[in-house]
Coordinates of C-alpha atoms and ligand atoms in Angstrom, one line a residue:
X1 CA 3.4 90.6 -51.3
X2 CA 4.7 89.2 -54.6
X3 CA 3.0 86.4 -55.8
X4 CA 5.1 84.1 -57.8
X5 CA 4.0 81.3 -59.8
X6 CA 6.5 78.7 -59.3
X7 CA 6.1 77.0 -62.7
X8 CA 7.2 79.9 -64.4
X9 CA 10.3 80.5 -62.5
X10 CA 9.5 83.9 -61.4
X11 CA 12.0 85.9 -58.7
X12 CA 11.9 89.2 -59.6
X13 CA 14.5 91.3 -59.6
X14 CA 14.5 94.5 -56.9
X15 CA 18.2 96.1 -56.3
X16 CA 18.2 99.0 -58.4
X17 CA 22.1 98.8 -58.5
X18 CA 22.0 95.3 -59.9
X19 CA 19.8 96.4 -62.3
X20 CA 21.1 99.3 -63.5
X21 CA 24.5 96.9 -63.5
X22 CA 22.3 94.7 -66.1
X23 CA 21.3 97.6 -68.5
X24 CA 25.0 99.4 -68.5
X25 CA 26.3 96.1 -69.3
X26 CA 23.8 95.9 -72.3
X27 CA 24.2 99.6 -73.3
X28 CA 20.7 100.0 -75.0
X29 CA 20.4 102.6 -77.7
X30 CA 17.2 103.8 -79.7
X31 CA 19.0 102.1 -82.7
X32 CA 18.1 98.9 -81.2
X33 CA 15.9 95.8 -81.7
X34 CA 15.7 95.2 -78.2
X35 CA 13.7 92.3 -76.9
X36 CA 12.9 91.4 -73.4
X37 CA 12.4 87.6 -72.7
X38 CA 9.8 87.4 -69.7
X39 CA 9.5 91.2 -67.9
X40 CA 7.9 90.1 -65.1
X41 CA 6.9 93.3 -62.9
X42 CA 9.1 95.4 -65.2
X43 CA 12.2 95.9 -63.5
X44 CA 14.5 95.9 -66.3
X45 CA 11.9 96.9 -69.3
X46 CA 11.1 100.4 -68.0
X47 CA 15.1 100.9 -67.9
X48 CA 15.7 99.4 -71.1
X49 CA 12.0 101.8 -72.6
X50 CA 13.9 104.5 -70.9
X51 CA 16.8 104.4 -72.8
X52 CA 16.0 102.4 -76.2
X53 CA 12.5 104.1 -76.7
X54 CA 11.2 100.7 -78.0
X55 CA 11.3 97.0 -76.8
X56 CA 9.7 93.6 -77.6
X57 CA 8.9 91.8 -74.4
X58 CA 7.6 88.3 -74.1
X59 CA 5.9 86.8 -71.0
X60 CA 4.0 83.9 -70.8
X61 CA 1.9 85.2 -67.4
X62 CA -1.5 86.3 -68.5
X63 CA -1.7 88.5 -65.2
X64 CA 1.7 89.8 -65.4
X65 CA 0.8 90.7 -69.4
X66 CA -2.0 92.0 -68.7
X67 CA -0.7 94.3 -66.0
X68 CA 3.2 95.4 -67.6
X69 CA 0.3 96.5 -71.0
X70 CA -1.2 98.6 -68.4
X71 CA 1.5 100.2 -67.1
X72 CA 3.4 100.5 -70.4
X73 CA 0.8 102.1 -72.2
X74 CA 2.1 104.5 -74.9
X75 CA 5.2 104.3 -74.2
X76 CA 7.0 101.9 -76.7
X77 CA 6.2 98.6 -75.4
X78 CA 5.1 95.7 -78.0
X79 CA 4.0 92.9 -75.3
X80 CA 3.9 89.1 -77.2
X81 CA 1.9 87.0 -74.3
X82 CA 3.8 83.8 -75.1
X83 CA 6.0 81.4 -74.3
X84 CA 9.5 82.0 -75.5
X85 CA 10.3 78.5 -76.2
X86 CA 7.6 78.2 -79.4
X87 CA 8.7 82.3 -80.5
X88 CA 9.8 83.2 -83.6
X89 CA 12.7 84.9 -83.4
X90 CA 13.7 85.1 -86.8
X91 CA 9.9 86.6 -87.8
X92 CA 10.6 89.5 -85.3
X93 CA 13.8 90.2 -87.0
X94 CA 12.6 90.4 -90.3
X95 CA 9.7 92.6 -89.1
X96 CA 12.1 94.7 -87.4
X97 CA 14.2 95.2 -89.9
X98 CA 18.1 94.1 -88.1
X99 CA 19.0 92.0 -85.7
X100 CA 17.6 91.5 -82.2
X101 CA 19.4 92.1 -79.0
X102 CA 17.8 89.7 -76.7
X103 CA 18.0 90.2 -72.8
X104 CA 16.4 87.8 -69.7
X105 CA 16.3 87.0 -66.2
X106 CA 15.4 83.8 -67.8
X107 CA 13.3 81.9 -66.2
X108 CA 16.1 78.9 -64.6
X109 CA 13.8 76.1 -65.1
X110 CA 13.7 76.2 -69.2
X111 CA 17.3 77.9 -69.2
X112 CA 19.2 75.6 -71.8
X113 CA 16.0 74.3 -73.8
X114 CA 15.6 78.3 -74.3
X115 CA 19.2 78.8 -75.4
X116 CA 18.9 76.4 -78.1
X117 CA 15.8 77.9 -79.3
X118 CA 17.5 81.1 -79.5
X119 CA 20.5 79.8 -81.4
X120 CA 18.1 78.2 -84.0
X121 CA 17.6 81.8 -84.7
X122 CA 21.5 82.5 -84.7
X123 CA 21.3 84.5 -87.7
X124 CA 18.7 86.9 -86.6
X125 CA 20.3 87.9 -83.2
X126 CA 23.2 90.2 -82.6
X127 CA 24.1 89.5 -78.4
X128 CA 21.7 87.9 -75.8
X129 CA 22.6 89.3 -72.0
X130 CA 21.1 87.1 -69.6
X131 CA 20.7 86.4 -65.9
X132 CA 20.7 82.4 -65.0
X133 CA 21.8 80.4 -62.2
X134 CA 25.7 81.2 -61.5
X135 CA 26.7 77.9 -62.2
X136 CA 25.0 77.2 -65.8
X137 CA 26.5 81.0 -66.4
X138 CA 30.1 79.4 -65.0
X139 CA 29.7 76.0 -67.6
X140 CA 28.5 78.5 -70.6
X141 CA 32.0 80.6 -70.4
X142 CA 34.1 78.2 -69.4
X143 CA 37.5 77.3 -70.7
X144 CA 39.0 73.6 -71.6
X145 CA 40.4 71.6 -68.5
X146 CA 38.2 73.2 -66.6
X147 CA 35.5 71.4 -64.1
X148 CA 32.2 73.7 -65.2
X149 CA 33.7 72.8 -69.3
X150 CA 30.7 70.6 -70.6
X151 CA 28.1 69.6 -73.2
X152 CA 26.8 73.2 -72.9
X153 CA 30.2 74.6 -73.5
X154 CA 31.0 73.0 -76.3
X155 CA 26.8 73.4 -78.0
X156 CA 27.2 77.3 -77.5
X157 CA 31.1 77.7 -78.8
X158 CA 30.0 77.7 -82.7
X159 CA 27.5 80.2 -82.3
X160 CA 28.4 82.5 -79.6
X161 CA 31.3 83.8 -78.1
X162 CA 30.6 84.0 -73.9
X163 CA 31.7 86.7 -71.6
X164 CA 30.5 86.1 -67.5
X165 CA 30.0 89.5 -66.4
X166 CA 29.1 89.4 -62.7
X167 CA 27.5 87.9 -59.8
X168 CA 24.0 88.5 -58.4
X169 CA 23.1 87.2 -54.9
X170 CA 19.6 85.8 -54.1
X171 CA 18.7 88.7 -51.9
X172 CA 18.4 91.0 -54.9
X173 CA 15.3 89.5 -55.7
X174 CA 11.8 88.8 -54.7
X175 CA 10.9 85.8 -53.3
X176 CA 14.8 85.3 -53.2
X177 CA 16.2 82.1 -54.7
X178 CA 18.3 79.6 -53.1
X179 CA 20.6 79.9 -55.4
X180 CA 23.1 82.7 -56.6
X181 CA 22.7 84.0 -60.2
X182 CA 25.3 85.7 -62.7
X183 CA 25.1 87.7 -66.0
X184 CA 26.5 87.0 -68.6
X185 CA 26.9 88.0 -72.5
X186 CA 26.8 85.9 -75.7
X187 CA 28.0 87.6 -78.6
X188 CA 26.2 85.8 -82.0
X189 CA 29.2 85.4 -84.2
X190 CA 28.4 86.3 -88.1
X191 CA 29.0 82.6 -89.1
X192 CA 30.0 79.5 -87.0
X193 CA 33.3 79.2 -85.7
X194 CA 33.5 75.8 -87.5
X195 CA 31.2 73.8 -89.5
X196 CA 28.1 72.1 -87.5
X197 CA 26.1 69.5 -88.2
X198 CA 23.9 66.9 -86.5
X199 CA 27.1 64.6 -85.9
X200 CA 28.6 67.4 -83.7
X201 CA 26.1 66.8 -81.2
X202 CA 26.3 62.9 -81.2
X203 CA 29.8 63.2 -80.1
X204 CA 29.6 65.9 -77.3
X205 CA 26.8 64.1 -76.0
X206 CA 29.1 60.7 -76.6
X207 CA 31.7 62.3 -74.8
X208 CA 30.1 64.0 -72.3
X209 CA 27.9 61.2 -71.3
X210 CA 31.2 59.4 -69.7
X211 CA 32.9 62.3 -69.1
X212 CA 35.7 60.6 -66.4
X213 CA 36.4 58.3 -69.5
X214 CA 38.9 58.5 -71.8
X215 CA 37.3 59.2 -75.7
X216 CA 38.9 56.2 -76.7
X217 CA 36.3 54.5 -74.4
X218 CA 33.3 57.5 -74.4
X219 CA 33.0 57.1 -78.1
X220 CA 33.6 53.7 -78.4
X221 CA 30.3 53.1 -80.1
X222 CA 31.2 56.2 -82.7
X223 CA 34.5 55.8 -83.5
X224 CA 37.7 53.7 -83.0
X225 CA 40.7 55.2 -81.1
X226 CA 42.7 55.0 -85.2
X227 CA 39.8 57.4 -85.9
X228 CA 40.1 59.8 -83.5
X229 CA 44.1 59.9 -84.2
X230 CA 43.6 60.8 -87.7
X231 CA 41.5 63.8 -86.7
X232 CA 44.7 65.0 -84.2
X233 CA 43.2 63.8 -81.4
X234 CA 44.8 61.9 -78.4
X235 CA 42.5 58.9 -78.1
X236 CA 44.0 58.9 -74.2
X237 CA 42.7 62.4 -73.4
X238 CA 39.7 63.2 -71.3
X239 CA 36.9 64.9 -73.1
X240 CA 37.2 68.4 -71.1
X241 CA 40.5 68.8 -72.7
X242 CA 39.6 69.2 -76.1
X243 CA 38.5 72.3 -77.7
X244 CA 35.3 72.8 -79.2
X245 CA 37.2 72.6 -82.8
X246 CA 38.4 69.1 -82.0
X247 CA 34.8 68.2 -81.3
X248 CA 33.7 69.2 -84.7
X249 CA 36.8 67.4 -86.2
X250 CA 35.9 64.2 -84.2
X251 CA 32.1 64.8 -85.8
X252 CA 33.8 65.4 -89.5
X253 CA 34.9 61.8 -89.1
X254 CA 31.3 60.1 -88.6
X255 CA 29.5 58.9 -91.5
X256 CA 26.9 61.2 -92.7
X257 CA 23.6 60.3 -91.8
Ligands
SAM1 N1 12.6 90.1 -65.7 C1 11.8 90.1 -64.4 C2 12.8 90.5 -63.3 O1 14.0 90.5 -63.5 O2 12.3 90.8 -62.2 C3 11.2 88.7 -64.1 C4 12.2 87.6 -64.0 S1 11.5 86.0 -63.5 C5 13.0 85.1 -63.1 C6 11.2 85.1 -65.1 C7 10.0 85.7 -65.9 O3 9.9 84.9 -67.1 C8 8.7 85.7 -65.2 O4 8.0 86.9 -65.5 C9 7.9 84.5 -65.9 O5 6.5 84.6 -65.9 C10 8.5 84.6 -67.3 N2 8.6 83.3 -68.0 C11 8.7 82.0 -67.5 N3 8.7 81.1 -68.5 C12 8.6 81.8 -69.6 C13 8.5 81.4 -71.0 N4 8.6 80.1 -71.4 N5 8.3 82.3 -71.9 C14 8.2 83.6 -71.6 N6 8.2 84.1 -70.3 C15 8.4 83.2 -69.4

């Protein structure tokens, strides 16, 4: 039997064609910074050892660390027994010497917390491919107007750009999940799409936070509906309209803090 702690999120991936599905997608090469966020049993790290030769892998499980050092023994595997939300990503780059290509079954539970970790570290990651729940996969690539278009939507569009790859159903792992799951990849863009600050994320959130108001009434408390004109906005339209460039011109328009 597979014993899963439930704190840590851990369903463990079994269906060979889903994961060799996961490691085509990524197309590992020995050129690679490769780093695997929480291996678990190993299901994807001896494909990804196979084929890069060399792999960071971080797991926060003592007993699943202590066991994957076991197995890997000799064969390319540098295990961090952490918790990827406190990692230094940008300290493994350096030591690396380029740019890491990050893959996870990510543990659902810390999902987006995780994602914004990783971004800190924008510029020392080249793509992330990573298994979540289907749905936060369908609001990380999806387009304006549409239902799963969000606060996480908007976050991520600076700094990646985000391709849903496939489906995974919950009987491809161990215990199986209730839920389905999808892969998808984020491609770290050299420099952000537009300019960020801390105001862009007042205003999502503003937005968001009412998001079957109009912004005229959503960001009431930020800016006045003769603001968010000058920036070539319709003050009438709904937030899930807009494009993540509108968003950052709405933010342009708050005062500095
Ligand atoms: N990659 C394996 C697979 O596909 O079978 C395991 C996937 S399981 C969904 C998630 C893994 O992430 C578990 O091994 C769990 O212990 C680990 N994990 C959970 N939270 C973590 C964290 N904060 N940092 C690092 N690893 C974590």
């Amino acid at each position: 039997m597979v014993f899963a702690r439930k704190r840590f999120g851990q369903n463990f991936l079994h269906d060979e064609g889903v994961i060799e599905r996961i490691v085509s997608a990524i197309g590992p090469s020995p050129q690679d910074a490769l780093v695997e966020i929480g291996p678990g049993h190993g299901a994807l790290t001896e494909p990804l050892l196979e084929r890069a030769g060399r792999l960071d892998a971080i797991e926060i499980d003592r007993d699943l660390a202590a066991t994957l050092q076991e197995r890997f023994a000799g064969r390319g595997l540098t295990l961090h027994v952490a918790d990827a939300l406190r990692f230094d990503f940008a300290a493994l780059a350096l030591q690396r010497g380029r740019k890491l290509r990050v893959v996870g079954n990510l543990p659902y539970n810390v999902s987006t917390p995780l994602l914004f970790h990783l971004l800190e570290a924008h510029g020392a990651i080249e793509d992330l491919h990573i298994m979540l729940q289907r749905e936060v996969i369908a609001r990380i690539c999806a387009a304006p107007g549409s239902d799963d278009y969000g606060r996480l939507t908007v976050m991520l569009a600076p700094w990646v750009v985000a391709e849903a790859l496939f489906e995974v159903g919950p009987g491809a792992f161990r215990p199986a999940p209730k839920v389905w799951s999808a892969v998808a990849r984020l491609t770290v863009r050299a420099a952000p799409a537009f300019p960020v600050d801390a105001r862009f994320a007042r205003v999502v959130a503003a937005a968001f936070s009412q998001r079957r108001k109009t912004l005229r009434n959503g960001l009431r408390a930020l800016l006045d509906a003769a603001a968010i004109e000058r920036c070539g906005v319709d003050p009438g339209a709904r937030p899930e309209t807009l494009t993540p460039a509108q968003f950052a011109a709405l933010a342009q328009a708050l005062p500095s803090s």
